[in-house]
Coordinates of C-alpha atoms in Angstrom, one line a residue:
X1 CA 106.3 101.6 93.5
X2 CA 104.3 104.4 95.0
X3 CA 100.8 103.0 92.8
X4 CA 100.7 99.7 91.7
X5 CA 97.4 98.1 90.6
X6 CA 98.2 94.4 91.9
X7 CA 95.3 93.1 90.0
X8 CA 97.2 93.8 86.9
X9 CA 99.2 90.5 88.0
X10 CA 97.1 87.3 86.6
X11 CA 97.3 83.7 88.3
X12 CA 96.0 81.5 85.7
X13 CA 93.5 78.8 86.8
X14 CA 94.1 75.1 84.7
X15 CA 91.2 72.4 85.8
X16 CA 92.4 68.8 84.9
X17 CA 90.1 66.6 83.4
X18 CA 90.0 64.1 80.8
X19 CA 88.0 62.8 77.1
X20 CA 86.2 59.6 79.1
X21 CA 83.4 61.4 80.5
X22 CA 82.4 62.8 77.2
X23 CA 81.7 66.5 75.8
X24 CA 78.5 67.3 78.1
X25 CA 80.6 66.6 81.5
X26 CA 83.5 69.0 79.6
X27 CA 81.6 71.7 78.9
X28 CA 80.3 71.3 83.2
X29 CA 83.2 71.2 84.0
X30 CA 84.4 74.2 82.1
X31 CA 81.5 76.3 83.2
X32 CA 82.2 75.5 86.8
X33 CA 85.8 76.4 86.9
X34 CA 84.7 80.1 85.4
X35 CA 83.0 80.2 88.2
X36 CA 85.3 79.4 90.9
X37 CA 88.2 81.6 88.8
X38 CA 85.5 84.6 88.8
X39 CA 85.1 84.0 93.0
X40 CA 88.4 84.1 93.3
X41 CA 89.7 86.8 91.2
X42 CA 86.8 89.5 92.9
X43 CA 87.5 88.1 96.7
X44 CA 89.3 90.9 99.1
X45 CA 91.6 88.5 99.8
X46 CA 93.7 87.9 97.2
X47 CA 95.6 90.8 95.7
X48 CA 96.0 89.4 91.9
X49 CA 93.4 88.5 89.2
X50 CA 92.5 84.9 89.0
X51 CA 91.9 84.0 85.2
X52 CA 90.0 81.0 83.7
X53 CA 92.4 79.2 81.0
X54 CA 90.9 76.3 80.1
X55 CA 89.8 72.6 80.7
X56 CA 92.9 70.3 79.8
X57 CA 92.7 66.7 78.7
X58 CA 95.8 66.0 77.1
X59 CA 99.6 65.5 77.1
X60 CA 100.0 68.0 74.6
X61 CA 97.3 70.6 76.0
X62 CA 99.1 70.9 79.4
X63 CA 102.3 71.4 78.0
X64 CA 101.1 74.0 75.4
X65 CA 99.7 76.0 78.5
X66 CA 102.5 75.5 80.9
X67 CA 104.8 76.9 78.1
X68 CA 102.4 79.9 77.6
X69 CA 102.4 80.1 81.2
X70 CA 106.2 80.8 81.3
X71 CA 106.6 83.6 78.9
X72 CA 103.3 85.3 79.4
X73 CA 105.0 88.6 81.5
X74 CA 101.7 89.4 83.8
X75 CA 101.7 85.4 84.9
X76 CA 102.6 85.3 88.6
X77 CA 101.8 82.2 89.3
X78 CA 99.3 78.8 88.2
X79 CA 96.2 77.4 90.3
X80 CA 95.7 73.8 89.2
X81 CA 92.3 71.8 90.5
X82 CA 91.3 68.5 89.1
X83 CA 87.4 69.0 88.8
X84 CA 87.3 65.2 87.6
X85 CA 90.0 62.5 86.9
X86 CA 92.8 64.0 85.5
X87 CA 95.5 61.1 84.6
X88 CA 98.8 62.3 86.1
X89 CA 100.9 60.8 83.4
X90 CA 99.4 63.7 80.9
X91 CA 101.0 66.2 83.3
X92 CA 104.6 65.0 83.5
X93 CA 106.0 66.6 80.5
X94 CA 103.9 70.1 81.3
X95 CA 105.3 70.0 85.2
X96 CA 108.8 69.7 84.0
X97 CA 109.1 72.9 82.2
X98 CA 106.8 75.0 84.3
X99 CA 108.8 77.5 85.7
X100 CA 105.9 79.9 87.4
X101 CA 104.7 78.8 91.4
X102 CA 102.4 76.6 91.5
X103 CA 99.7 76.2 94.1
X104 CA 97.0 72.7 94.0
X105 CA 93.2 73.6 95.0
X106 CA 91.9 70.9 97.0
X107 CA 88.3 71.5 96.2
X108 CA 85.0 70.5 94.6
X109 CA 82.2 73.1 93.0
X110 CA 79.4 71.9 95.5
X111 CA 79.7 72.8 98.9
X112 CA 77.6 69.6 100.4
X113 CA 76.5 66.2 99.4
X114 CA 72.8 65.9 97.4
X115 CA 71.8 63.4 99.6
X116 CA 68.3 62.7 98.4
X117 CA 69.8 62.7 94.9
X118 CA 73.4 62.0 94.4
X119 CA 73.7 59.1 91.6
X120 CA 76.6 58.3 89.7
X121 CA 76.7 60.7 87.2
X122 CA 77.1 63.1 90.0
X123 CA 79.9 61.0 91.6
X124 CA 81.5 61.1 88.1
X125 CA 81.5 64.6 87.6
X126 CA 82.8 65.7 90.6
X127 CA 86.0 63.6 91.7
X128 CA 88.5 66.0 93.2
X129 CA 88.2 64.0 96.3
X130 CA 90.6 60.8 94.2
X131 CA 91.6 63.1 91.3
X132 CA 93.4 65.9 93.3
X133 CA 95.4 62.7 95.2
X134 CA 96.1 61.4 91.6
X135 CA 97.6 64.8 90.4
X136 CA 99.5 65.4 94.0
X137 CA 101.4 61.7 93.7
X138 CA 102.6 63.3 90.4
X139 CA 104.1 66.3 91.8
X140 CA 105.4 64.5 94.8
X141 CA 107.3 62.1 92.8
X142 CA 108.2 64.8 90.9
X143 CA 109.7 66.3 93.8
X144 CA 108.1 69.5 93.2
X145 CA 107.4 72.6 95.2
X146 CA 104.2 73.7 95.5
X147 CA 101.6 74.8 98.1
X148 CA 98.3 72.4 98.6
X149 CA 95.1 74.7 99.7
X150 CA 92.1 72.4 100.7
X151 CA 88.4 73.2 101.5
X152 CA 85.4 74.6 99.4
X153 CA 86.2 77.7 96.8
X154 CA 83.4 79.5 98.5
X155 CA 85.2 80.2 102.1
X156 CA 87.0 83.0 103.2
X157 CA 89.6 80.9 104.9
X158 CA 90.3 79.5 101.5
X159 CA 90.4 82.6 100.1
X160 CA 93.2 83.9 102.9
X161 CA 95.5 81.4 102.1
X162 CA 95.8 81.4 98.5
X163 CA 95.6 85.3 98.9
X164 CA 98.8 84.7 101.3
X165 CA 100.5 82.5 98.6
X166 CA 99.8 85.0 96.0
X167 CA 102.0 87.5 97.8
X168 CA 104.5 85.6 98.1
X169 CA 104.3 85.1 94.3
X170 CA 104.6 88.4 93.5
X171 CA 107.3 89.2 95.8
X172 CA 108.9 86.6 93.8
X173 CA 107.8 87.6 90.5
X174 CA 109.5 91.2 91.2
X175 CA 112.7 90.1 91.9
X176 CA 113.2 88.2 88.5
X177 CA 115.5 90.9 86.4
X178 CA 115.0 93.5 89.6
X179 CA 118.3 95.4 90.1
X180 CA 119.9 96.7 93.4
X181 CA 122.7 99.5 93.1
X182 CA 125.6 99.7 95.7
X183 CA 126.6 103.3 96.4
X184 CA 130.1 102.6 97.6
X185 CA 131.1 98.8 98.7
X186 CA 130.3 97.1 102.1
X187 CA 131.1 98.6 105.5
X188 CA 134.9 97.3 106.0
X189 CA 135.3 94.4 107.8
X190 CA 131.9 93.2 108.3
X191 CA 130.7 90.0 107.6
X192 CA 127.0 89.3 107.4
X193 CA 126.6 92.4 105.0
X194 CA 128.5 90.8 102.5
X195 CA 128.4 87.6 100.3
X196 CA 128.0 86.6 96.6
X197 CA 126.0 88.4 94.6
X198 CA 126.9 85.9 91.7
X199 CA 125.2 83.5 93.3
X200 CA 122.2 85.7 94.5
X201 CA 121.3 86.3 91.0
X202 CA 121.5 82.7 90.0
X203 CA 119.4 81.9 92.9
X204 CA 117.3 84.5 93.3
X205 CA 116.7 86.7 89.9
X206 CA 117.9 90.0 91.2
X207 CA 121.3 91.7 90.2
X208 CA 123.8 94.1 92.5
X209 CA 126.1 96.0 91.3
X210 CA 128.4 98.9 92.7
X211 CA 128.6 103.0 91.4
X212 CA 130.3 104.8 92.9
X213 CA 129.8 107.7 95.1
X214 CA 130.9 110.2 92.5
X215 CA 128.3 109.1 90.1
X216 CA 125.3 110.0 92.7
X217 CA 127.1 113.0 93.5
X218 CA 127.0 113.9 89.8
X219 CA 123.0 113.2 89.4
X220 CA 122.3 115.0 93.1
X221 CA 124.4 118.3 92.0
X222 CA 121.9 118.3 88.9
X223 CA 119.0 119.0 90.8
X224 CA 117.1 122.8 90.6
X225 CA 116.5 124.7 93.3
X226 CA 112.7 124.4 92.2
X227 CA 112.4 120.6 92.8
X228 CA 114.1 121.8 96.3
X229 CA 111.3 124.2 96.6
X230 CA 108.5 121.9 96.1
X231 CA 109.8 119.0 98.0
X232 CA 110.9 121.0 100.9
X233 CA 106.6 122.0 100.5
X234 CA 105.8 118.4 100.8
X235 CA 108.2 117.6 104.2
X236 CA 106.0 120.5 105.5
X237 CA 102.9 118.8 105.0
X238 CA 103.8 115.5 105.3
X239 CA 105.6 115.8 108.9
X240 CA 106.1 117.9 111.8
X241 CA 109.0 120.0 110.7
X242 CA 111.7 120.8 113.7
X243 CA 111.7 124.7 114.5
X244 CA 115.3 124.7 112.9
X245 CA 114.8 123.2 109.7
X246 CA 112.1 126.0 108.8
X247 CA 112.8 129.0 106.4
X248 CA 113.3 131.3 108.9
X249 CA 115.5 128.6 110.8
X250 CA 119.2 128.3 111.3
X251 CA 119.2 124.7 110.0
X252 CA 117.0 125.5 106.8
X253 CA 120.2 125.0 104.4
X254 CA 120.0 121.4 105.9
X255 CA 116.8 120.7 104.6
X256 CA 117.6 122.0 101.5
X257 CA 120.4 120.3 101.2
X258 CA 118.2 116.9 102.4
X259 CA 116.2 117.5 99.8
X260 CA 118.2 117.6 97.1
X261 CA 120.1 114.4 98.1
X262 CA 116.7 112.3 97.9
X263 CA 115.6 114.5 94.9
X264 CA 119.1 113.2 93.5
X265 CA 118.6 109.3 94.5
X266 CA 115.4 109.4 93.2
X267 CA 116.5 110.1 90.0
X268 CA 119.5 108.3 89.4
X269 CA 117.2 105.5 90.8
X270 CA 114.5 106.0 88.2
X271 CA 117.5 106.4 85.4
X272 CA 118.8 103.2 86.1
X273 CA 115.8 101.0 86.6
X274 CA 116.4 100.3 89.9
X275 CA 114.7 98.5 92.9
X276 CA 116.5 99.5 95.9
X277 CA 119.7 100.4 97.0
X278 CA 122.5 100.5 100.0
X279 CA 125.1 103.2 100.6
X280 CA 127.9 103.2 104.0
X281 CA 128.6 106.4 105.8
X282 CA 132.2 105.2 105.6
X283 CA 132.1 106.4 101.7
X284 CA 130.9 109.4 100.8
X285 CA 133.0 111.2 99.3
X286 CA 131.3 114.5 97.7
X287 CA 128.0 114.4 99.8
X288 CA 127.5 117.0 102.3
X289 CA 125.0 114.6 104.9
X290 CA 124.5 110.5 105.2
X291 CA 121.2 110.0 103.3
X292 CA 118.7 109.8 106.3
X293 CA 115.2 111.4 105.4
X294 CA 116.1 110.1 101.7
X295 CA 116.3 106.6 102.4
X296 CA 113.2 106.9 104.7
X297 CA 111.0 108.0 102.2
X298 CA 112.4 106.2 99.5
X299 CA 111.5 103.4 101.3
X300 CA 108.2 104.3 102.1
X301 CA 107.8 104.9 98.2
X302 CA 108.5 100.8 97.8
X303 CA 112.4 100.5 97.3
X304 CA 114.7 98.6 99.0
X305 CA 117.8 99.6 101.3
X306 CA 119.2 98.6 103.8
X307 CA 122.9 100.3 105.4
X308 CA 126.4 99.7 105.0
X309 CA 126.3 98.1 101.9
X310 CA 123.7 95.4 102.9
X311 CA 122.6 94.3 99.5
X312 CA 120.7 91.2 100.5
X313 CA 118.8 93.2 103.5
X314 CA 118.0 95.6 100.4
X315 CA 116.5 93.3 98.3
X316 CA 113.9 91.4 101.3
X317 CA 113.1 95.1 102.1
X318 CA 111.7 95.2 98.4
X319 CA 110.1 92.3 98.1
X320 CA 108.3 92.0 101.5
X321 CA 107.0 95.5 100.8
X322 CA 105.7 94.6 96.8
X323 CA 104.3 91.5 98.8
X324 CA 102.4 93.9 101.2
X325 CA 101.1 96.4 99.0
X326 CA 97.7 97.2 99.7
X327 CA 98.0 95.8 103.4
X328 CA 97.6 98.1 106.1
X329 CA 100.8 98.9 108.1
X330 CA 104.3 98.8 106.8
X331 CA 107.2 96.8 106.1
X332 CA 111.1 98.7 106.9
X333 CA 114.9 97.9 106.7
X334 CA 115.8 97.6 110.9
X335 CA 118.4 96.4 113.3
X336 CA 118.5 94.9 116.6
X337 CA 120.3 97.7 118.7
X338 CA 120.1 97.3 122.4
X339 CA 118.6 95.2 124.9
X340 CA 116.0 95.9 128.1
X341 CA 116.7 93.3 130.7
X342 CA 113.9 94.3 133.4
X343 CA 113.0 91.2 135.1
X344 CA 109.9 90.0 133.4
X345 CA 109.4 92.9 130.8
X346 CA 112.5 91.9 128.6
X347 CA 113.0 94.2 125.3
X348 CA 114.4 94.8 121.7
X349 CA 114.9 98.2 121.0
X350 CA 115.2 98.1 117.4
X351 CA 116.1 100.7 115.5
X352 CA 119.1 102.6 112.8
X353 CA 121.4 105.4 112.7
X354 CA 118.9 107.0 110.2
X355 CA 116.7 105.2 108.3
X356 CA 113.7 103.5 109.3
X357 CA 110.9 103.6 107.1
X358 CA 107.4 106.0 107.8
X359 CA 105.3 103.2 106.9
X360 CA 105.9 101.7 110.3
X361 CA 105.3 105.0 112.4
X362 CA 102.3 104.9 114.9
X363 CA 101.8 108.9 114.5
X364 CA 103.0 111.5 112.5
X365 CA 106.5 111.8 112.2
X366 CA 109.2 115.4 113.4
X367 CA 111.7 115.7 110.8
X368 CA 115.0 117.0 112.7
X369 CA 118.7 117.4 112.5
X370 CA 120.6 116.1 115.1
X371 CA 124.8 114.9 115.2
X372 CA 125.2 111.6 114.0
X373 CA 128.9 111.1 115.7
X374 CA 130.2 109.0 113.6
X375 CA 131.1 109.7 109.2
X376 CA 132.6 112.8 109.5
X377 CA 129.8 114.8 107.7
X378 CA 127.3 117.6 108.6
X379 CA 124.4 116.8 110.8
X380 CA 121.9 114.6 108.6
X381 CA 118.3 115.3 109.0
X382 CA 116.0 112.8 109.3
X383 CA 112.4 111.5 110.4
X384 CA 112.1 110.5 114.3
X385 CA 108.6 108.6 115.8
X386 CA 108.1 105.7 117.3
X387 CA 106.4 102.1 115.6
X388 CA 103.2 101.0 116.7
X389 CA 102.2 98.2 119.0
X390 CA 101.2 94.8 117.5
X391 CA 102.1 91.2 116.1
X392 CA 105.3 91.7 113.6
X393 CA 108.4 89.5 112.5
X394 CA 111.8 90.2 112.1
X395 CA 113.4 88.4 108.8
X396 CA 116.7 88.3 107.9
X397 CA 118.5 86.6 104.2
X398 CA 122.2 85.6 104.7
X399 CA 124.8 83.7 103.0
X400 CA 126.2 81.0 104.6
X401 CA 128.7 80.0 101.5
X402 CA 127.0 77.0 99.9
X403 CA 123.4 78.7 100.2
X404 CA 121.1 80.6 101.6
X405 CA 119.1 81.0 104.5
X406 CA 116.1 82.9 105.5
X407 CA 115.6 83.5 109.4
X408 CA 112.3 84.7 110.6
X409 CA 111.5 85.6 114.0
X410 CA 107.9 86.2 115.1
X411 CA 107.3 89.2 117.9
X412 CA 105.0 91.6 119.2
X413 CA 105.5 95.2 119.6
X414 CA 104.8 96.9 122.3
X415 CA 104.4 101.1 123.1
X416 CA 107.1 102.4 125.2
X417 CA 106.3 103.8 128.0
X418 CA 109.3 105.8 129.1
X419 CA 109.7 108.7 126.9
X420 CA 112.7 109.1 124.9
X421 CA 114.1 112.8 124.7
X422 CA 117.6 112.5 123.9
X423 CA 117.1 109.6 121.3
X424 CA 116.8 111.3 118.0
X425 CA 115.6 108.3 115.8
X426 CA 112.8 106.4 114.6
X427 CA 112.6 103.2 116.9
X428 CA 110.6 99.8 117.6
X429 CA 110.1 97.8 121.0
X430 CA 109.5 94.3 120.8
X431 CA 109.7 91.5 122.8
X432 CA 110.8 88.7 120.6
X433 CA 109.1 84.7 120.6
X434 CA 108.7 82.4 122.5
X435 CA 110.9 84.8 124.9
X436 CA 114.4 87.1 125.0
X437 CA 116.5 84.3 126.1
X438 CA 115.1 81.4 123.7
X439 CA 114.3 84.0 120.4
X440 CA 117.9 85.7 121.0
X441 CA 120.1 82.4 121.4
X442 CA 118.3 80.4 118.4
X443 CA 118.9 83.9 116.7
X444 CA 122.0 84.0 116.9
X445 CA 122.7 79.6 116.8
X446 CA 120.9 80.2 113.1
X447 CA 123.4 82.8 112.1
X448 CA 120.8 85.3 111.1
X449 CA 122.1 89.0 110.7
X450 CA 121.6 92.2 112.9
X451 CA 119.8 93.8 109.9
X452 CA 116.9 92.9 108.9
X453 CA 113.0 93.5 107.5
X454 CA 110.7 94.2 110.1
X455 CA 107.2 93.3 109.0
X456 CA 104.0 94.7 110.6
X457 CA 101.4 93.3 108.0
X458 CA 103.1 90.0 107.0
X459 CA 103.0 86.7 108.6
X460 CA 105.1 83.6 108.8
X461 CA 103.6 81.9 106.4
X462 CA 103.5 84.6 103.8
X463 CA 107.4 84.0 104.2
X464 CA 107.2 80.2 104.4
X465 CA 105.4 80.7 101.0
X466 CA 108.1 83.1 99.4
X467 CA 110.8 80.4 100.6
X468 CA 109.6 77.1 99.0
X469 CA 109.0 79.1 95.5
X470 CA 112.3 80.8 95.9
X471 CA 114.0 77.2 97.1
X472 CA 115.8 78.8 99.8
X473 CA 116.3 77.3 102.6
X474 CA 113.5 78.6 106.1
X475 CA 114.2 78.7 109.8
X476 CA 111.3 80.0 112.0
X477 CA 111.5 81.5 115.7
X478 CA 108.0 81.3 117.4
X479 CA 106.3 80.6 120.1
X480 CA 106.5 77.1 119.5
X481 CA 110.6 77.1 119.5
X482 CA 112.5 76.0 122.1
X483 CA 116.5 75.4 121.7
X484 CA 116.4 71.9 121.4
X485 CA 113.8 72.1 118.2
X486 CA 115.7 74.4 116.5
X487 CA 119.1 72.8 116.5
X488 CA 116.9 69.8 115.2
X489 CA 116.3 72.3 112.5
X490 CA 119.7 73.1 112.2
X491 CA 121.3 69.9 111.8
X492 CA 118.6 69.1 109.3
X493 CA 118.8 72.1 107.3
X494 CA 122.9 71.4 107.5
X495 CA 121.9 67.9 106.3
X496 CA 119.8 68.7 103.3
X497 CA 122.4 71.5 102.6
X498 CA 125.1 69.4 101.7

């Protein structure tokens, strides 16, 4: 994922109408919704091409495009918009098999009411008002998922929403088939990090499966020493290389030897088809250094990971970053990892052992070697800086055993202001909604995980989006949360879970 042209990805735009108004309203109608589907596709704000289907008026017209819908591969996702009356009966059979999201436009093609001239052929033609509530009593009786947008095609805040729910399409859209490879198993005796990745892949799309170590070992001790060369080229442009790790430096062998462990994951990853990854430092058997600056940068190319054999983690880091391409900041696999209790200026210090993703750096990354302390292998080079200030999240996927949840906890991150010398890893501050105390107990009340995506470019509802296509059950942490709302949430959730 280090290029992808987004537009590539098609929502397809069905208007709903019907034979009673005749062929002269049809052929309107048709001409309008071009127009809003051409607005749409070329507005900044949505990532994906719109495209104009068609005008449909049957039973057997709907379902013939619903169908096509389904199997066409570039379809992410279907805008519907009843330009007329569209009789919801002729939509049952269509709704039932359409398997893509689905998001209704609330709108009509004119902006404002022609007062001096508005007759009834005008209030025939345009009857969205009473023929959008006639297709959205379907759906609801349906019981079916979808997101409503309402207001005119022509404003921008129309044009942010559907662009939100168009992410969260093709984050969804990319995990259908994606695969996730498990170097080694999970970290021994840890809970969260685990689950069933049986039922992951029914629910989800996305399959995990385990190599083993020796397998990577066997791609990484294929790699020449030119590749080395010219990657080792790169780190020197890309980052402010440590006075160690240079040729002339002690610790040059290091880099080298960096090098050729991403140069190796790279590869088996491209071999394999694969979307992300995890590995443990507890296994790791025939590698000389815990993949740091390899996972960084792999993740800053667009694949997931996440550590100690954190498949799920993995997978959310994929598809909030697919989500977020083209969006300015980044998206990267993190941890809670210690606390700042100053009176009035509490903090999360988030950060890894290793690997923290470049995308989220506020300035130019050092790439050093330092003692990891624990894994029992050579120092591991990797990238240190420190994330930018700003509004972010925190999400987290975990299993609870009869489904899943996704946790998402809105924050703003702040810039340190104490330096940090002797702490040889990328990091994040934040101060987590509504506060420390609140954000940190309903955290931890919701069972969410201490891994999890940190997000710097999406939002709340890009996530609310992903969770209603995806069926999968969403609890929020904001500024609107206190304790008592979100065990309401809880015993609801619990409720509807059963």
């Amino acid at each position: 994922m280090t290029s992808i042209n987004s537009k590539s990805l098609e929502l397809w735009f069905i208007t709903g109408s019907q034979h009673l108004y005749g062929p002269d309203v049809l052929l309107t109608v048709a001409e309008h919704s071009k127009r809003v589907a051409d607005a749409l596709s070329k507005s900044a704000q949505i990532p994906v091409s719109v495209t104009y289907k068609q005008v449909v008026t049957t039973p057997d017209e709907i379902s013939r495009i619903c169908a096509d819908a389904n199997h066409d591969k570039n379809c992410i996702g279907v805008i519907t918009w009843m330009h007329t009356f569209s009789p919801a009966k002729m939509w049952i059979n269509g709704l039932k098999i359409l398997q893509k999201p689905l998001l209704h436009l609330h709108t009509q093609f004119n902006r404002d009411i022609p007062w001096s001239s508005i007759d009834m052929d005008f209030m025939n033609l345009n009857q969205s008002a009473h023929g959008d509530r006639e297709f959205g009593h379907i759906m609801t009786k349906m019981r079916l998922k979808r997101k409503v947008v309402v207001g005119h095609w022509q404003d921008k805040a129309v044009h942010e929403r559907i662009g939100v729910w168009a992410r969260a399409a093709m984050g969804w859209y990319d995990m259908q088939g994606a695969k996730f490879v498990r170097f080694g198993d999970n970290m021994r005796q840890v809970a969260v990090t685990d689950g069933d990745k049986v039922d992951a892949e029914i629910k989800f799309g996305f399959s995990v499966n385990t190599h083993g170590i020796g397998d990577l070992v066997g791609v990484i001790k294929s790699v020449k020493d030119k590749e080395i060369d010219a990657l080792i080229a790169e780190y020197d442009k890309s980052y402010t290389l440590a006075a160690s790790l240079k040729k002339s430096g002690k610790n040059h062998a290091s880099l080298r030897t960096a090098a050729k462990i991403e140069l190796g994951m790279e590869k088996f990853l491209v071999d394999g088809g694969y979307k992300g990854f995890t590995d443990t430092f507890e296994d790791l058997h025939g590698m000389e250094q815990l993949p740091g600056i390899a996972s960084q940068r792999l993740m800053a190319k667009g694949y997931g990971f996440a550590a100690e054999g954190d498949w799920k983690t993995s997978a959310l880091v994929r598809a909030m970053k697919f989500m977020a391409t083209g969006l300015k900041g980044g998206n990267s696999f993190m941890e809670d990892y210690t606390y700042h209790f100053e009176p009035k200026n509490n903090l999360v210090l988030g950060s890894h052992m290793l690997e923290i993703c470049p995308s989220i750096a506020a300035s130019k990354p050092t790439c050093e070697i330092h003692p990891l302390g624990i894994g029992g292998k050579a120092d591991p080079v990797r990238l240190v800086f420190t994330a930018g200030a700003g509004a972010a999240l925190n999400a987290s996927l975990v299993d609870l055993g009869d489904r899943f949840r996704l946790l998402v906890n809105t924050v703003d991150a702040v810039a340190p202001k104490n330096k940090l010398p002797k702490l040889p890893v990328a990091r994040v501050l934040w101060k987590p909604h509504p506060d420390m105390q609140t954000g940190c107990a309903a955290w931890i009340l919701a069972g969410g995980a201490h891994h999890t995506v940190y997000s710097q470019n999406l939002t709340q509802e890009h996530l609310e989006d992903f969770s209603e296509i995806a069926g999968v059950e969403l609890i929020t942490i904001n500024k609107q949360t206190t304790i008592r709302s979100l065990k309401q949430d809880l015993a609801i959730a619990e409720l509807l879970g059963k």
